[in-house]
PDB file of C-alpha atoms in Angstrom:
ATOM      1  CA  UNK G 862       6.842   8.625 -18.771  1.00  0.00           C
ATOM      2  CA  UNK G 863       4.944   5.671 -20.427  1.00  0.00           C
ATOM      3  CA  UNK G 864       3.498   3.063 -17.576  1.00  0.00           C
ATOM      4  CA  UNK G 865       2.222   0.000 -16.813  1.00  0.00           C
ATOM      5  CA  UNK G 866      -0.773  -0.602 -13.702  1.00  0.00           C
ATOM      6  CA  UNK G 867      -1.554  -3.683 -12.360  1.00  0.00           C
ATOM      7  CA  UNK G 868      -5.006  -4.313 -11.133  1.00  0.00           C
ATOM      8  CA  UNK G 869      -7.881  -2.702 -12.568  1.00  0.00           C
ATOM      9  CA  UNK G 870      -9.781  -1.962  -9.114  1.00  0.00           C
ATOM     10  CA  UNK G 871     -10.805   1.551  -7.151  1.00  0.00           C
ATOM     11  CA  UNK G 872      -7.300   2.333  -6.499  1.00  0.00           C
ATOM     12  CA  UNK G 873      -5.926   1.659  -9.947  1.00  0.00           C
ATOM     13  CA  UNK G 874      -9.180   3.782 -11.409  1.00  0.00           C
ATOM     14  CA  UNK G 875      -8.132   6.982  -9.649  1.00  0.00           C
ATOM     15  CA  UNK G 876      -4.446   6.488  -9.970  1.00  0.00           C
ATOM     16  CA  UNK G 877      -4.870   6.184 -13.989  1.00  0.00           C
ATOM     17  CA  UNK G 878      -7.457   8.806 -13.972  1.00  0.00           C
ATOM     18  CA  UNK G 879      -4.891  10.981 -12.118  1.00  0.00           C
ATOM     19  CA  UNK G 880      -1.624  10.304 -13.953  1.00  0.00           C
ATOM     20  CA  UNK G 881      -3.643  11.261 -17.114  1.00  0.00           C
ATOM     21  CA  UNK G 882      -4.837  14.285 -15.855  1.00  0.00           C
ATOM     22  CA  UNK G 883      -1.095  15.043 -15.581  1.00  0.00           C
ATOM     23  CA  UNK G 884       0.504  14.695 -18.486  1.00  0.00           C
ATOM     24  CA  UNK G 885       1.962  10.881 -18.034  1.00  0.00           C
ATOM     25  CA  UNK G 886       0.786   8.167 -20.299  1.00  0.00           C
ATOM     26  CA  UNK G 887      -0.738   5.217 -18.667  1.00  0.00           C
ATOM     27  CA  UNK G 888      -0.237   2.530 -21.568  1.00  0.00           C
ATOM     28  CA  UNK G 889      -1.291  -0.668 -20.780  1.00  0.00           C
ATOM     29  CA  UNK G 890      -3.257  -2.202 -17.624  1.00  0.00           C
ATOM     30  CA  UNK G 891      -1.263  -5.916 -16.415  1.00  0.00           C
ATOM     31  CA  UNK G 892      -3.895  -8.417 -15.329  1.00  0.00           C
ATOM     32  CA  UNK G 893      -4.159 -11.717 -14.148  1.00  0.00           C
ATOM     33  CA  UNK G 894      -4.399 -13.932 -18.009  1.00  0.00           C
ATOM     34  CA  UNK G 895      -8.399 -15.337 -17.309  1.00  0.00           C
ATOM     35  CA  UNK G 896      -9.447 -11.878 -16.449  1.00  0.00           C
ATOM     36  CA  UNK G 897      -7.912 -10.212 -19.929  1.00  0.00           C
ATOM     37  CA  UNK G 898     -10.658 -10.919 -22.216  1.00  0.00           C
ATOM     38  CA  UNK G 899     -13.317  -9.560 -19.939  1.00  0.00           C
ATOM     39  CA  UNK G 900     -11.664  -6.473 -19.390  1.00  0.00           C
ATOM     40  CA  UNK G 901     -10.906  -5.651 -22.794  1.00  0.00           C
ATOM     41  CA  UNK G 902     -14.114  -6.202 -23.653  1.00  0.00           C
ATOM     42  CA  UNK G 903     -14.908  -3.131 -21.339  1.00  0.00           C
ATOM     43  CA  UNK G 904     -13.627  -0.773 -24.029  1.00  0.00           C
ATOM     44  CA  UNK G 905     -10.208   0.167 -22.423  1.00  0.00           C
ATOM     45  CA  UNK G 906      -8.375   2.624 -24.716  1.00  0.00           C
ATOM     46  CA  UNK G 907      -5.331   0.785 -23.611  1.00  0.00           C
ATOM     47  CA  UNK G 908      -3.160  -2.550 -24.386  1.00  0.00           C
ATOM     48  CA  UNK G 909      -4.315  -5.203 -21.469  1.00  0.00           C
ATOM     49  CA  UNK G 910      -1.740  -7.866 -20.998  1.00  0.00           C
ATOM     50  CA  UNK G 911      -1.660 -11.219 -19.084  1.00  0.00           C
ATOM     51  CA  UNK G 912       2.642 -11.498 -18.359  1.00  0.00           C
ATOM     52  CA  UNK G 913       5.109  -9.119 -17.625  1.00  0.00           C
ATOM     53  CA  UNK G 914       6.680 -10.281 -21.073  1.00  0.00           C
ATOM     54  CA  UNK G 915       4.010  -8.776 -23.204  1.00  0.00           C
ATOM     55  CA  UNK G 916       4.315  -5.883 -21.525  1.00  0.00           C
ATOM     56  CA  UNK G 917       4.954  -3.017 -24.569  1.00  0.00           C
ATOM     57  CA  UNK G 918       8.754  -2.278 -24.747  1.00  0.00           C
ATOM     58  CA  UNK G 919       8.369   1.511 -24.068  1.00  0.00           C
ATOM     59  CA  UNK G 920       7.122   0.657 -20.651  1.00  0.00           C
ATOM     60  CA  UNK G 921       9.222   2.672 -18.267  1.00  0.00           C
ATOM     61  CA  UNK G 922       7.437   2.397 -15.097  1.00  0.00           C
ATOM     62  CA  UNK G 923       5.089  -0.127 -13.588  1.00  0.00           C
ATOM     63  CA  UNK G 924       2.676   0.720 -10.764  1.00  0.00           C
ATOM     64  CA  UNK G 925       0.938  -2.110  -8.999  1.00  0.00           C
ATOM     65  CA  UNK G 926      -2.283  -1.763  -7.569  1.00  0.00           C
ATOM     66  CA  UNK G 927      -3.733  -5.271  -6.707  1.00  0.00           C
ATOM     67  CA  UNK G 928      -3.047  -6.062  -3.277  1.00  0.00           C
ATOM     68  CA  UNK G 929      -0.473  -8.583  -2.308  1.00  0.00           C
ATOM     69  CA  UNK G 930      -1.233 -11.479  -4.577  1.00  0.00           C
ATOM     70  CA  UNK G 931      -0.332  -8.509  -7.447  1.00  0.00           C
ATOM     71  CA  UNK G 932       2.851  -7.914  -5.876  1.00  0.00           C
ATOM     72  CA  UNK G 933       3.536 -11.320  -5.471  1.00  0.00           C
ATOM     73  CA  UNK G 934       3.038 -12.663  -8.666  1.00  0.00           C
ATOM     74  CA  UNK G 935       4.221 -10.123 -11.137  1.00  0.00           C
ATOM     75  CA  UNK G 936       6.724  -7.838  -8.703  1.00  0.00           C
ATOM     76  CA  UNK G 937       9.813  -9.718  -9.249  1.00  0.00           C
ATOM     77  CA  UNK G 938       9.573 -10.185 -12.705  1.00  0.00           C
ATOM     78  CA  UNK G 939       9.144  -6.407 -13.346  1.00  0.00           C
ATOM     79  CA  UNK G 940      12.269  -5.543 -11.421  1.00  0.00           C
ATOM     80  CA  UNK G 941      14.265  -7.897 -12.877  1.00  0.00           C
ATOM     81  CA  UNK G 942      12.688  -6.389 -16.487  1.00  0.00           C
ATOM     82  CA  UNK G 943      14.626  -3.579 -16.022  1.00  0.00           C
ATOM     83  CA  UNK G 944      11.833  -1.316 -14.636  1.00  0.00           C
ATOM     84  CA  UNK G 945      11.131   0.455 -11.424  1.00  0.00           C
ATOM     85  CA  UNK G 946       8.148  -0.512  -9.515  1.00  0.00           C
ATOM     86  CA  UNK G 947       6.086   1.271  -7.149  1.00  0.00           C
ATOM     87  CA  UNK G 948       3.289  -0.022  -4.246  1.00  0.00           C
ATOM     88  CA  UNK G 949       0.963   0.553  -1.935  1.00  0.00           C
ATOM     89  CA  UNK G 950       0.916  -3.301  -1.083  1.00  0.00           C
ATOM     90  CA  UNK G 951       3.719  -2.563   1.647  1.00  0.00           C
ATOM     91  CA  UNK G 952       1.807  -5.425   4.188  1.00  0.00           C
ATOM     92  CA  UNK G 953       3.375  -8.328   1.423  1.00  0.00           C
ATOM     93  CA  UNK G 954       7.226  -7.535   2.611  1.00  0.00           C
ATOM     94  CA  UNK G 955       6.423  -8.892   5.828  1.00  0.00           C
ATOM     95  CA  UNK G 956       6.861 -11.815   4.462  1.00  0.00           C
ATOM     96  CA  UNK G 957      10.444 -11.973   4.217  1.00  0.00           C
ATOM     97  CA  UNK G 958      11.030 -14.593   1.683  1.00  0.00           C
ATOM     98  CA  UNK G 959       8.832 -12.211  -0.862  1.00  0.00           C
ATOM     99  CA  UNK G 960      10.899  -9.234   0.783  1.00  0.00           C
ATOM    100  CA  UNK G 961      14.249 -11.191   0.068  1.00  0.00           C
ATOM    101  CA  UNK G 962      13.388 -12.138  -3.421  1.00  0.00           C
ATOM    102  CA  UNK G 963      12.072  -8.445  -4.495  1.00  0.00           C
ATOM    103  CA  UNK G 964      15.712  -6.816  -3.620  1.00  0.00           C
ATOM    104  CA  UNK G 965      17.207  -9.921  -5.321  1.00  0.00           C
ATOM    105  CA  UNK G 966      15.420  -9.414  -8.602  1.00  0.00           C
ATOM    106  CA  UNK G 967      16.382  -5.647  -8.172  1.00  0.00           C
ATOM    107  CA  UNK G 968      19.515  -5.832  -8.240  1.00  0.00           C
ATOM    108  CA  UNK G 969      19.618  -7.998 -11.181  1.00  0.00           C
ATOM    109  CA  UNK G 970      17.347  -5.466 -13.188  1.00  0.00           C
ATOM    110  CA  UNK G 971      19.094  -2.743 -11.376  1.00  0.00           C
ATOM    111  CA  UNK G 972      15.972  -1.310 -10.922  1.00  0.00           C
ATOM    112  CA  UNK G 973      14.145   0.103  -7.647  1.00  0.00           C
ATOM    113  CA  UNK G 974      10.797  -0.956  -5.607  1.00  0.00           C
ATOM    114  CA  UNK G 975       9.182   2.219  -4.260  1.00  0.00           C
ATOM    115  CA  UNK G 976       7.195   1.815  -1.580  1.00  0.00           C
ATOM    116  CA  UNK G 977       4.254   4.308  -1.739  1.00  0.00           C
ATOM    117  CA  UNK G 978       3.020   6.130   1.716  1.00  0.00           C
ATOM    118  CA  UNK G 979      -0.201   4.704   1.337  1.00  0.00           C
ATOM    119  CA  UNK G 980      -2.794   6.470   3.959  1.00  0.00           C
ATOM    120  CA  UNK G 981      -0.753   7.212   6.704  1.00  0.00           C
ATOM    121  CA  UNK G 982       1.707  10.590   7.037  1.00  0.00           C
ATOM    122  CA  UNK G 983       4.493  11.290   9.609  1.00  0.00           C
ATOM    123  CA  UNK G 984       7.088   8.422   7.850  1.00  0.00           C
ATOM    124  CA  UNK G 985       9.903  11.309   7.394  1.00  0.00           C
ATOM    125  CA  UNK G 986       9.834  11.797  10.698  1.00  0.00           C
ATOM    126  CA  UNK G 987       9.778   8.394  11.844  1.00  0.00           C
ATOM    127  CA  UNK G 988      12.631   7.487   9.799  1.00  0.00           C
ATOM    128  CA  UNK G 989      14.755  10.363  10.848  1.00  0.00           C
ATOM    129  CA  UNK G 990      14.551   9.542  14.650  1.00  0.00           C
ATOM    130  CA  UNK G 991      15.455   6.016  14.084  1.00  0.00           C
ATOM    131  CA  UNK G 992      18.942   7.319  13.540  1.00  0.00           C
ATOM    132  CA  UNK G 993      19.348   7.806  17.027  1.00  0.00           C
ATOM    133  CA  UNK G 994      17.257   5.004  19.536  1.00  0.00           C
ATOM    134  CA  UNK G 995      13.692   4.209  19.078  1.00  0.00           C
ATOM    135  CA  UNK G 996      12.336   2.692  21.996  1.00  0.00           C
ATOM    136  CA  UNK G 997       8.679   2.475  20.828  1.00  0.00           C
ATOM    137  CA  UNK G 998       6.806   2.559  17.831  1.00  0.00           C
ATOM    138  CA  UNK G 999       2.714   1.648  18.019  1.00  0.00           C
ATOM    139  CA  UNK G1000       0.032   2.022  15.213  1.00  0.00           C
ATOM    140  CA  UNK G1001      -3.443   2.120  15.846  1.00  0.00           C
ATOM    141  CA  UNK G1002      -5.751   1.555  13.417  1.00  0.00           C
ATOM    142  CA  UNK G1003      -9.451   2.281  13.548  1.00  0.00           C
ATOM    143  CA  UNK G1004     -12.375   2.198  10.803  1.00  0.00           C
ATOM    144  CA  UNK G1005     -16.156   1.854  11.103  1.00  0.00           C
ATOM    145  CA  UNK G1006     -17.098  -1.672  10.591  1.00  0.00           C
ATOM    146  CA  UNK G1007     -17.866  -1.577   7.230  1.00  0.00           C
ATOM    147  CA  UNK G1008     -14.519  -0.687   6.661  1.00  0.00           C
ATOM    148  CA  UNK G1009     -13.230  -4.094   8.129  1.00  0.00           C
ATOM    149  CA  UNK G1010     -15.793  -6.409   5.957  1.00  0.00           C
ATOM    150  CA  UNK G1011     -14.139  -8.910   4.197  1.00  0.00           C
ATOM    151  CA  UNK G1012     -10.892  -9.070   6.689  1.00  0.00           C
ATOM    152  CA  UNK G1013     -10.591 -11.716   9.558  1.00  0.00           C
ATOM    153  CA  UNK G1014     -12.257  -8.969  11.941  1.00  0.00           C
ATOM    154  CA  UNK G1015     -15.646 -10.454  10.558  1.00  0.00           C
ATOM    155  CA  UNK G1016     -14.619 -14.247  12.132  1.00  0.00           C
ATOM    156  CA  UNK G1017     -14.288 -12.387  15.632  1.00  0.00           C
ATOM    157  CA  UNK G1018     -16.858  -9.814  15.480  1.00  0.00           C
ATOM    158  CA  UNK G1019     -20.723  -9.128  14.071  1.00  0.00           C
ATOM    159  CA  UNK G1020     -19.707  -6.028  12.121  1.00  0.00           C
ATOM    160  CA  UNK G1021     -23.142  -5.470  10.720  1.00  0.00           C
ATOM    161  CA  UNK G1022     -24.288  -5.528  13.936  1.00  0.00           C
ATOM    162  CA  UNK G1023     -22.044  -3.895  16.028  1.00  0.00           C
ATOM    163  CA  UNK G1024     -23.255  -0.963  18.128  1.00  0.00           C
ATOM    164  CA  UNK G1025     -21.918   1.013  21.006  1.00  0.00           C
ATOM    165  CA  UNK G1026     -18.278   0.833  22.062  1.00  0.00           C
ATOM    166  CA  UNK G1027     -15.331   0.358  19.746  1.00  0.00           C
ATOM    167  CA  UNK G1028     -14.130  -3.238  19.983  1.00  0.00           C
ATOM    168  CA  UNK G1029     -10.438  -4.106  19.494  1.00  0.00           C
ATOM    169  CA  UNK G1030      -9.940  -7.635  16.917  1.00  0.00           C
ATOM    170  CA  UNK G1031      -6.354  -7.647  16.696  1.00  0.00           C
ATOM    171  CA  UNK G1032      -3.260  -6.778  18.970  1.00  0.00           C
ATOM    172  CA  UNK G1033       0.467  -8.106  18.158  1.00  0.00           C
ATOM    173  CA  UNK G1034       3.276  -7.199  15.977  1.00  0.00           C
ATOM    174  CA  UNK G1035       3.356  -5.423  12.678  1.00  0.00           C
ATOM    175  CA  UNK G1036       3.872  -8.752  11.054  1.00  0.00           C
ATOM    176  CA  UNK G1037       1.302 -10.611  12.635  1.00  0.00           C
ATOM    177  CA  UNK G1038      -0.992  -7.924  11.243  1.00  0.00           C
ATOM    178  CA  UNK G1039       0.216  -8.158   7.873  1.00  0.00           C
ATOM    179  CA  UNK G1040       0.450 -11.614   7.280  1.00  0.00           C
ATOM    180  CA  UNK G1041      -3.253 -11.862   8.932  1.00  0.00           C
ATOM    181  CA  UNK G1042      -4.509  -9.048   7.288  1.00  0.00           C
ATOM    182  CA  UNK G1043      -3.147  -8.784   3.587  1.00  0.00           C
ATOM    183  CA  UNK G1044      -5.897  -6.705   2.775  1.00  0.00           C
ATOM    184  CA  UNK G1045      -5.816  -3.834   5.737  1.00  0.00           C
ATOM    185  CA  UNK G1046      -2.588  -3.679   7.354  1.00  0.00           C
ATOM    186  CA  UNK G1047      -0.161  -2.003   4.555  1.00  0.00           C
ATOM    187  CA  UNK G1048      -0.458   1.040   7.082  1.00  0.00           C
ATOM    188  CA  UNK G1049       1.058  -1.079   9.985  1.00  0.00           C
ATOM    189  CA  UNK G1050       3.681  -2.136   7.729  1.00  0.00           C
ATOM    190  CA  UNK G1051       4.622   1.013   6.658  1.00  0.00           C
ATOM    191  CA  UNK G1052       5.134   2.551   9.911  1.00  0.00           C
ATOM    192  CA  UNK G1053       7.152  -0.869  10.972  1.00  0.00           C
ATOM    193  CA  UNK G1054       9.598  -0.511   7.903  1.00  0.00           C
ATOM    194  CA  UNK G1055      10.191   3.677   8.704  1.00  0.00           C
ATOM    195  CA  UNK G1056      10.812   2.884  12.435  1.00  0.00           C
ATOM    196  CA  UNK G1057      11.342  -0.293  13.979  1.00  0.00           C
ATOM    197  CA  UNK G1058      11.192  -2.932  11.807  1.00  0.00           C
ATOM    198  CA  UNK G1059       7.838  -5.781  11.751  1.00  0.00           C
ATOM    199  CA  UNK G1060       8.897  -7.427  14.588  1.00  0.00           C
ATOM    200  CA  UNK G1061       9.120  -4.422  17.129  1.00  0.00           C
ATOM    201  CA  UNK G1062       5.911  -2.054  15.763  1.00  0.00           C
ATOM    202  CA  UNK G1063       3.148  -2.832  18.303  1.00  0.00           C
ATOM    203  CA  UNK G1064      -0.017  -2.757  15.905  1.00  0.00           C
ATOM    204  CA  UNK G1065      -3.759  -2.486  17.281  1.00  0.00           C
ATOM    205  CA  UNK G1066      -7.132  -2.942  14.855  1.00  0.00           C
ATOM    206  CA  UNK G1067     -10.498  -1.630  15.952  1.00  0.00           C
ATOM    207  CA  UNK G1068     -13.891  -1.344  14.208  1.00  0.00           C
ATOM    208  CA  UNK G1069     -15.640   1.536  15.914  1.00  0.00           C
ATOM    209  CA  UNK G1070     -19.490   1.986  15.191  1.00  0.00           C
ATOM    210  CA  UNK G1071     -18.980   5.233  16.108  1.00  0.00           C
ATOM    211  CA  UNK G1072     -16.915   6.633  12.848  1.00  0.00           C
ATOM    212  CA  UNK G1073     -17.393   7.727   9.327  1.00  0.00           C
ATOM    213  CA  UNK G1074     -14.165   7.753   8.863  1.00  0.00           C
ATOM    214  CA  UNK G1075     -10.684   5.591   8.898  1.00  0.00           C
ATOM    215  CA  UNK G1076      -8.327   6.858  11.763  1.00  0.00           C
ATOM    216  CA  UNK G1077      -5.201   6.230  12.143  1.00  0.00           C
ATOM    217  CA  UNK G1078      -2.580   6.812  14.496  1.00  0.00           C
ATOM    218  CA  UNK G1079       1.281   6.183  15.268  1.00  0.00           C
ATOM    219  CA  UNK G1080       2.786   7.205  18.639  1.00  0.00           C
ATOM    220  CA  UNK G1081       6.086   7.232  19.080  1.00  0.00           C
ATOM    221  CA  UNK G1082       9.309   7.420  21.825  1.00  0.00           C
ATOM    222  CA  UNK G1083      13.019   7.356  21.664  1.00  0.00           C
ATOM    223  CA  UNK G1084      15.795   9.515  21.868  1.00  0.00           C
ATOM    224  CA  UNK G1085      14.517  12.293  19.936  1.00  0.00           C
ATOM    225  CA  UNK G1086      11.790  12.789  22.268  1.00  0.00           C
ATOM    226  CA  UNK G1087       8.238  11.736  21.186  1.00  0.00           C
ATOM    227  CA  UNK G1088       5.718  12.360  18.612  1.00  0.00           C
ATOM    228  CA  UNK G1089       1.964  11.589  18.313  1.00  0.00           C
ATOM    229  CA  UNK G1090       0.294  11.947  14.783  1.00  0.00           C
ATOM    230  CA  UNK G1091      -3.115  11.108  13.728  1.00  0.00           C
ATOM    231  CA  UNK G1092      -5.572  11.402  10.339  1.00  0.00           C
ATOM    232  CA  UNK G1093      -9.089  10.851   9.721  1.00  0.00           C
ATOM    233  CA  UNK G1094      -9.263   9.607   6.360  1.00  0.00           C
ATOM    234  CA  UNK G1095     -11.830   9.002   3.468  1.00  0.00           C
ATOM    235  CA  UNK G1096     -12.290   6.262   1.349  1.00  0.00           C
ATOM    236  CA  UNK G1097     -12.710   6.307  -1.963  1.00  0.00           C
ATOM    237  CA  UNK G1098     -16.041   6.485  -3.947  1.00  0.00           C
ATOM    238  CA  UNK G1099     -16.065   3.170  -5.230  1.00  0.00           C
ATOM    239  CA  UNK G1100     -14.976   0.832  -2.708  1.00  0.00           C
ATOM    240  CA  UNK G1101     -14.896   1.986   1.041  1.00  0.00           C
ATOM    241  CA  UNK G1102     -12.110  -0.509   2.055  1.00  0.00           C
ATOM    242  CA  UNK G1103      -9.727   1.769  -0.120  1.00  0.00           C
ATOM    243  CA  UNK G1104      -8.121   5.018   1.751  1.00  0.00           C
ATOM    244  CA  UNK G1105      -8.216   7.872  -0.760  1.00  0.00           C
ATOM    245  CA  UNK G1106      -4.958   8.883   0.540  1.00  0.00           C
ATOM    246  CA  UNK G1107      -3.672   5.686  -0.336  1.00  0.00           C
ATOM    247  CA  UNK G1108      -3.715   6.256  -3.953  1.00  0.00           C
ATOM    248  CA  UNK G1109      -2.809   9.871  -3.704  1.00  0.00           C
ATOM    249  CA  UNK G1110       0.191   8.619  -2.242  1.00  0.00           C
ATOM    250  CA  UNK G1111       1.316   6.567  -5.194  1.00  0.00           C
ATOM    251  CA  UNK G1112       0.634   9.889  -7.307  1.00  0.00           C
ATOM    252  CA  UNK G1113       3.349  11.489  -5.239  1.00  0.00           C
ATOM    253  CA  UNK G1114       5.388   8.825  -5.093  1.00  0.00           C
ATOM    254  CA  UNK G1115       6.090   8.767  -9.158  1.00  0.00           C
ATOM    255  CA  UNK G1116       6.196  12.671  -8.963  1.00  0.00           C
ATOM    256  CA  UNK G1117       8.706  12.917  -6.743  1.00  0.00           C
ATOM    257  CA  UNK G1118      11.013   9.927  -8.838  1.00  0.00           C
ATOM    258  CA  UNK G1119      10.544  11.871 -11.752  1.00  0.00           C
ATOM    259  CA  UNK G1120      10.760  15.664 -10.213  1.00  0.00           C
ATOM    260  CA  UNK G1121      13.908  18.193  -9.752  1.00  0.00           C
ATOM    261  CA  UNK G1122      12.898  18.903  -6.270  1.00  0.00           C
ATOM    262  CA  UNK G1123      12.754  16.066  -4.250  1.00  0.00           C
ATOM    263  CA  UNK G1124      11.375  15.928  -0.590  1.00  0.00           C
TER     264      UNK G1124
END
């Protein structure tokens, strides 16, 4: 399979590096048009393209791994392309015109937007009780506060100086969180679109001076019975905002489209 990544951050580092190291072909890196020049310059061994139309023909596969905005501004245009997508920037579907346009463009390239795990596990089960009643769904998220720099936690909190007791910055809905938190609450959104939808997913966001790792956490209730599940996470090397089981999780995600044995 010959594909396309957008972004050219941590995540999009290790996924490349990864789907080398097994046999797929990474061919060309999509970027925003001002930042082409510089990256090229880099040395890539690859094509770098500003649009979705110079993307080469033999593209099969696009993989997008710059947030949101990446999502946002080159997601629809890929589907419609007549290539299948895949992301770890879940958090951008919360906003349901985005949402609404991405199966729209779709269904005109009858192609398919994978949504990629991203750092949290359980989401088979999750989905498979919300055949019968779910009656709760809440995500907890916690990192140390350096994992939280850069988000809206550092307008409510000192997180370079916070000592002591965990301290809770956010509470509300699974779509509050993602609209609020573009960068740190695909997680939340991910749980909300396996279960009970944005609206209904009870989210909560602490930094806790007390970890070295990201935790998170879903607990769940219905008419299946109830489940708890929880992982302590790393981060990856370069850039400890990024879950490393984030970008495993878009490994597995193409793996599994192009496999014989599907989970």
């Amino acid at each position: 399979m010959k594909i396309a990544l957008i972004g050219n951050g941590a995540i999009a580092h290790y996924v490349k590096q990864q789907l080398t190291t097994r046999g797929h072909h990474v061919a060309a890196l999509l970027l925003r048009a001002d930042r082409v020049s510089d990256v090229a310059a880099e040395g890539q061994l690859l094509e770098i393209v500003g649009s979705v139309d110079e993307l080469p023909e033999e593209i099969e596969h696009v993989i997008d791994c710059a947030g949101h905005t990446g999502l946002r501004d080159y997601g629809p245009q890929v589907l419609r392309s007549h290539r299948d997508l895949t992301t770890v920037s879940i958090g951008a579907l919360a906003d349901e015109k985005l949402s609404g346009t991405l199966k729209e463009a779709a269904q005109e390239g009858e192609s398919r937007l994978h949504l990629a795990s991203g750092a949290i596990g359980a989401l088979d089960c999750l989905r498979a009780a919300r055949v019968g009643r779910l009656d709760c769904v809440r995500y907890t998220g916690c990192k140390p506060p350096e994992g939280w720099l850069g988000s809206p936690a550092g307008t409510k909190l000192d997180l370079n100086a916070l000592q002591g007791e965990a301290r809770t910055h956010f509470k509300g809905s699974a779509r509050a969180a993602a609209i609020e938190y573009p960068k740190n609450a695909n997680v939340a959104a991910a749980v909300a679109l396996s279960g009970v939808g944005f609206d209904r997913t009870e989210v909560e966001l602490i930094a806790d001076p007390n970890l070295s790792q990201n935790v998170h956490e879903i607990f769940a209730e219905g008419e299946f019975g109830e489940f708890r599940f929880q992982i302590s996470g790393h981060t990856l090397a370069d850039n400890p905002r990024s879950a490393a089981l984030a970008a495993m999780s878009v490994i597995s995600s193409l793996e599994q489209q192009t496999g014989r044995l599907v989970f």
